[in-house]
Amino acid sequence: GAGVSQTPSNKVTEKGKYVELRCDPISGHTALYWYRQSLGQGPEFLIYFQGTGAADDSGLPNDRFFAVRPEGSVSTLKIQRTERGDSAVYLCASSLRRGQPQHFGDGTRLSIL
Amino acid sequence: EDQVTQSPEALRLQEGESSSLNCSYTVSGLRGLFWYRQDPGKGPEFLFTLYSAGEEKEKERLKATLTKKESFLHITAPKPEDSATYLCAVQEETSGSRLTFGEGTQLTVNP
């Protein structure tokens, strides 16, 4: 079946702009996660959704970052007033339920010029 | 705070030369330890979950083991297609959601 789908695969924008990154999880998966991965590092947790609600947003670095999952399926990660330090690969994962193995998409490579 | 340390950072093997990757962890209560494989430009691909000390899981040339402080990923007679970065992650009992990852071991298998 289809895996986790993330769009766009690449995004280049200027410092100060607003960006939206989309994640389409595996059908039927109730749990959805966002991570950020810098070159040579492991993924770093950002936020976890159970259904429509953000159950744990403690990994969001500051209030420029926000994520939604209005219908309990597709999720959007939103970054306001982007900074060069936001450049990274943003990974989305989903799992059947909390605690089950997480399956990752191929990420969005975000570059802030 | 959960911590995961992987060693070595990089490993070069000849085809057929078996070896092991190490993942040391500190967590207040372990819910699960996860191994992933990541190819360049791709997302992590799930390999194994281990839940308790003494548990072992196998898949083709890979075998993962778990103790109370560390996990090993044993690679038997590796092939060039096993070349990838291998990531270890822990999930804490209380959160049961977020994964805390190590920095990975970059494995290269030469023909």
Coordinates of C-alpha atoms in Angstrom, one line a residue:
Chain A
G1 CA 0.0 0.0 0.0
A2 CA 1.0 3.7 -0.2
G3 CA 3.5 5.0 2.3
V4 CA 3.7 8.4 4.0
S5 CA 3.7 11.1 1.3
Q6 CA 5.3 14.5 1.9
T7 CA 5.1 17.5 -0.4
P8 CA 7.0 19.4 -1.7
S9 CA 10.1 17.3 -1.7
N10 CA 12.2 20.4 -1.9
K11 CA 11.5 24.0 -0.9
V12 CA 13.8 27.0 -1.4
T13 CA 12.7 30.3 0.0
E14 CA 14.1 33.6 1.3
K15 CA 14.6 34.5 5.0
G16 CA 11.5 36.0 6.5
K17 CA 9.0 34.2 4.3
Y18 CA 6.2 31.8 5.4
V19 CA 6.2 28.1 4.4
E20 CA 3.8 25.2 4.6
L21 CA 4.9 21.6 4.5
R22 CA 2.3 18.9 3.9
C23 CA 2.2 15.3 5.1
D24 CA -0.2 12.6 4.0
P25 CA 0.0 9.6 6.4
I26 CA -0.6 5.9 5.8
S27 CA -4.4 5.3 5.5
G28 CA -5.8 4.3 8.9
H29 CA -2.9 5.5 11.0
T30 CA -4.2 7.6 13.9
A31 CA -0.8 8.8 15.2
L32 CA 1.2 11.4 13.2
Y33 CA 4.6 12.8 14.0
W34 CA 6.9 15.6 12.7
Y35 CA 10.7 15.5 13.1
R36 CA 13.5 17.7 11.8
Q37 CA 16.9 16.2 10.6
S38 CA 20.0 18.2 10.1
L39 CA 22.9 16.9 8.0
G40 CA 24.8 14.1 9.9
Q41 CA 22.3 14.0 12.7
G42 CA 19.5 11.8 13.8
P43 CA 15.9 13.1 13.5
E44 CA 14.8 15.4 16.2
F45 CA 11.2 15.3 17.5
L46 CA 8.9 18.3 16.9
I47 CA 5.2 17.4 17.5
Y48 CA 2.9 14.4 17.8
F49 CA -0.8 14.2 16.9
Q50 CA -3.3 11.7 18.1
G51 CA -6.3 12.1 15.8
T52 CA -6.9 15.8 15.3
G53 CA -5.2 17.1 18.5
A54 CA -1.6 17.8 19.2
A55 CA -0.9 15.5 22.1
D56 CA 2.7 16.6 22.5
D57 CA 4.2 19.8 20.9
S58 CA 7.1 20.1 23.3
G59 CA 9.7 19.7 20.5
L60 CA 8.6 22.8 18.6
P61 CA 11.6 25.1 18.9
N62 CA 9.6 28.4 19.2
D63 CA 6.3 30.0 18.4
R64 CA 7.2 30.5 14.7
F65 CA 6.4 26.8 14.2
F66 CA 2.9 25.5 14.2
A67 CA 1.2 22.4 12.9
V68 CA -2.4 21.3 12.3
R69 CA -4.3 18.1 11.5
P70 CA -7.9 19.3 11.1
E71 CA -9.5 16.1 9.9
G72 CA -7.3 13.6 11.6
S73 CA -5.5 12.6 8.4
V74 CA -3.4 15.1 6.4
S75 CA -1.1 17.4 8.5
T76 CA 0.5 20.7 7.7
L77 CA 3.6 22.1 9.4
K78 CA 3.7 25.9 9.2
I79 CA 6.8 28.0 9.7
Q80 CA 6.5 31.8 10.0
R81 CA 9.3 34.4 9.5
T82 CA 11.8 31.7 8.4
E83 CA 15.4 31.9 9.4
R84 CA 18.5 30.4 7.9
G85 CA 18.8 28.1 10.9
D86 CA 15.4 26.5 9.9
S87 CA 17.1 24.9 6.9
A88 CA 16.9 21.1 7.4
V89 CA 15.0 18.0 6.2
Y90 CA 11.5 17.9 7.8
L91 CA 10.3 14.3 8.2
C92 CA 6.8 13.1 8.8
A93 CA 5.9 9.7 10.3
S94 CA 2.7 7.9 11.1
S95 CA 1.9 4.8 13.2
L96 CA -1.2 2.7 13.5
R97 CA -1.5 3.7 17.2
R98 CA 0.6 5.4 19.8
G99 CA 3.6 3.3 20.6
Q100 CA 3.5 1.3 17.4
P101 CA 6.5 1.5 14.9
Q102 CA 6.6 4.8 13.1
H103 CA 6.8 4.8 9.3
F104 CA 8.5 7.8 7.7
G105 CA 8.1 9.7 4.5
D106 CA 11.1 10.9 2.5
G107 CA 10.9 14.4 3.9
T108 CA 10.8 17.9 2.6
R109 CA 14.3 19.5 2.2
L110 CA 13.9 23.1 3.3
S111 CA 16.5 25.7 2.3
I112 CA 16.3 29.2 3.6
L113 CA 18.5 31.6 1.6
Chain B
E1 CA 16.5 13.4 29.6
D2 CA 16.7 10.5 27.2
Q3 CA 20.1 10.0 25.5
V4 CA 21.2 7.7 22.7
T5 CA 24.8 7.2 21.6
Q6 CA 25.7 5.2 18.6
S7 CA 29.2 3.8 17.7
P8 CA 31.1 3.8 15.6
E9 CA 30.2 6.9 13.7
A10 CA 31.3 5.2 10.4
L11 CA 32.3 1.6 9.5
R12 CA 33.8 0.2 6.4
L13 CA 33.5 -3.5 5.8
Q14 CA 34.5 -5.8 3.0
E15 CA 31.7 -7.9 1.5
G16 CA 31.2 -11.0 3.7
E17 CA 33.0 -9.4 6.8
S18 CA 30.6 -9.6 9.7
S19 CA 30.5 -6.9 12.4
S20 CA 28.3 -5.2 15.0
L21 CA 26.9 -1.7 15.5
N22 CA 26.4 -0.4 19.1
C23 CA 23.6 1.7 20.5
S24 CA 23.9 2.8 24.2
Y25 CA 20.9 4.5 25.8
T26 CA 19.8 6.2 28.9
V27 CA 16.0 6.4 29.5
S28 CA 13.9 6.6 32.7
G29 CA 11.7 3.8 31.5
L30 CA 12.1 2.0 28.2
R31 CA 8.9 1.4 26.2
G32 CA 10.8 0.2 23.1
L33 CA 14.0 0.5 21.2
F34 CA 13.8 0.9 17.4
W35 CA 16.3 0.3 14.6
Y36 CA 16.0 2.1 11.3
R37 CA 17.9 2.1 8.1
Q38 CA 18.3 5.3 6.1
D39 CA 19.5 5.6 2.5
P40 CA 20.7 9.0 1.2
G41 CA 17.9 11.3 0.3
K42 CA 15.3 9.0 1.9
G43 CA 13.4 8.8 5.1
P44 CA 14.3 6.2 7.8
E45 CA 13.0 2.7 7.0
F46 CA 11.8 0.7 10.0
L47 CA 13.7 -2.5 10.8
F48 CA 13.0 -3.8 14.3
T49 CA 11.4 -3.0 17.6
L50 CA 12.8 -4.5 20.9
Y51 CA 10.9 -4.2 24.1
S52 CA 12.7 -6.0 26.8
A53 CA 16.2 -7.1 27.8
G54 CA 17.2 -10.4 26.3
E55 CA 14.9 -10.0 23.3
E56 CA 16.3 -10.7 19.8
K57 CA 14.9 -10.0 16.3
E58 CA 16.3 -11.2 13.0
K59 CA 15.7 -10.2 9.4
E60 CA 17.9 -11.6 6.6
R61 CA 21.5 -10.7 7.5
L62 CA 20.6 -8.5 10.4
K63 CA 20.0 -9.4 14.0
A64 CA 19.2 -7.0 16.8
T65 CA 19.7 -7.7 20.5
L66 CA 18.9 -5.7 23.6
T67 CA 20.3 -5.4 27.2
K68 CA 19.3 -2.9 29.9
K69 CA 21.9 -0.4 28.7
E70 CA 22.5 -1.1 25.0
S71 CA 21.5 -2.7 21.8
F72 CA 23.6 -4.3 19.1
L73 CA 22.8 -4.6 15.4
H74 CA 24.8 -7.6 14.1
I75 CA 25.4 -7.8 10.4
T76 CA 26.4 -11.2 9.1
A77 CA 28.1 -11.6 5.8
P78 CA 27.1 -8.1 4.6
K79 CA 26.6 -7.2 0.9
P80 CA 27.1 -3.9 -0.8
E81 CA 23.4 -3.3 -0.7
D82 CA 23.5 -3.2 3.1
S83 CA 25.4 0.1 2.8
A84 CA 23.3 2.8 4.6
T85 CA 23.1 4.8 7.8
Y86 CA 21.6 2.8 10.6
L87 CA 19.7 4.7 13.3
C88 CA 18.8 3.6 16.8
A89 CA 15.9 5.3 18.7
V90 CA 14.3 4.9 22.1
Q91 CA 10.7 5.5 23.2
E92 CA 10.1 6.3 26.8
E93 CA 7.5 4.5 28.7
T94 CA 5.5 7.6 29.9
S95 CA 5.3 9.3 26.5
G96 CA 4.9 6.3 24.4
S97 CA 5.1 8.6 21.4
R98 CA 8.3 10.5 20.6
L99 CA 11.4 8.8 19.4
T100 CA 14.8 10.0 20.6
F101 CA 17.4 9.1 18.0
G102 CA 21.1 8.6 18.0
E103 CA 23.3 10.2 15.3
G104 CA 23.6 7.0 13.4
T105 CA 26.3 4.7 12.1
Q106 CA 27.2 5.1 8.4
L107 CA 28.0 1.6 7.1
T108 CA 29.8 1.1 3.8
V109 CA 30.2 -2.4 2.4
N110 CA 32.8 -2.7 -0.4
P111 CA 32.5 -5.5 -3.0

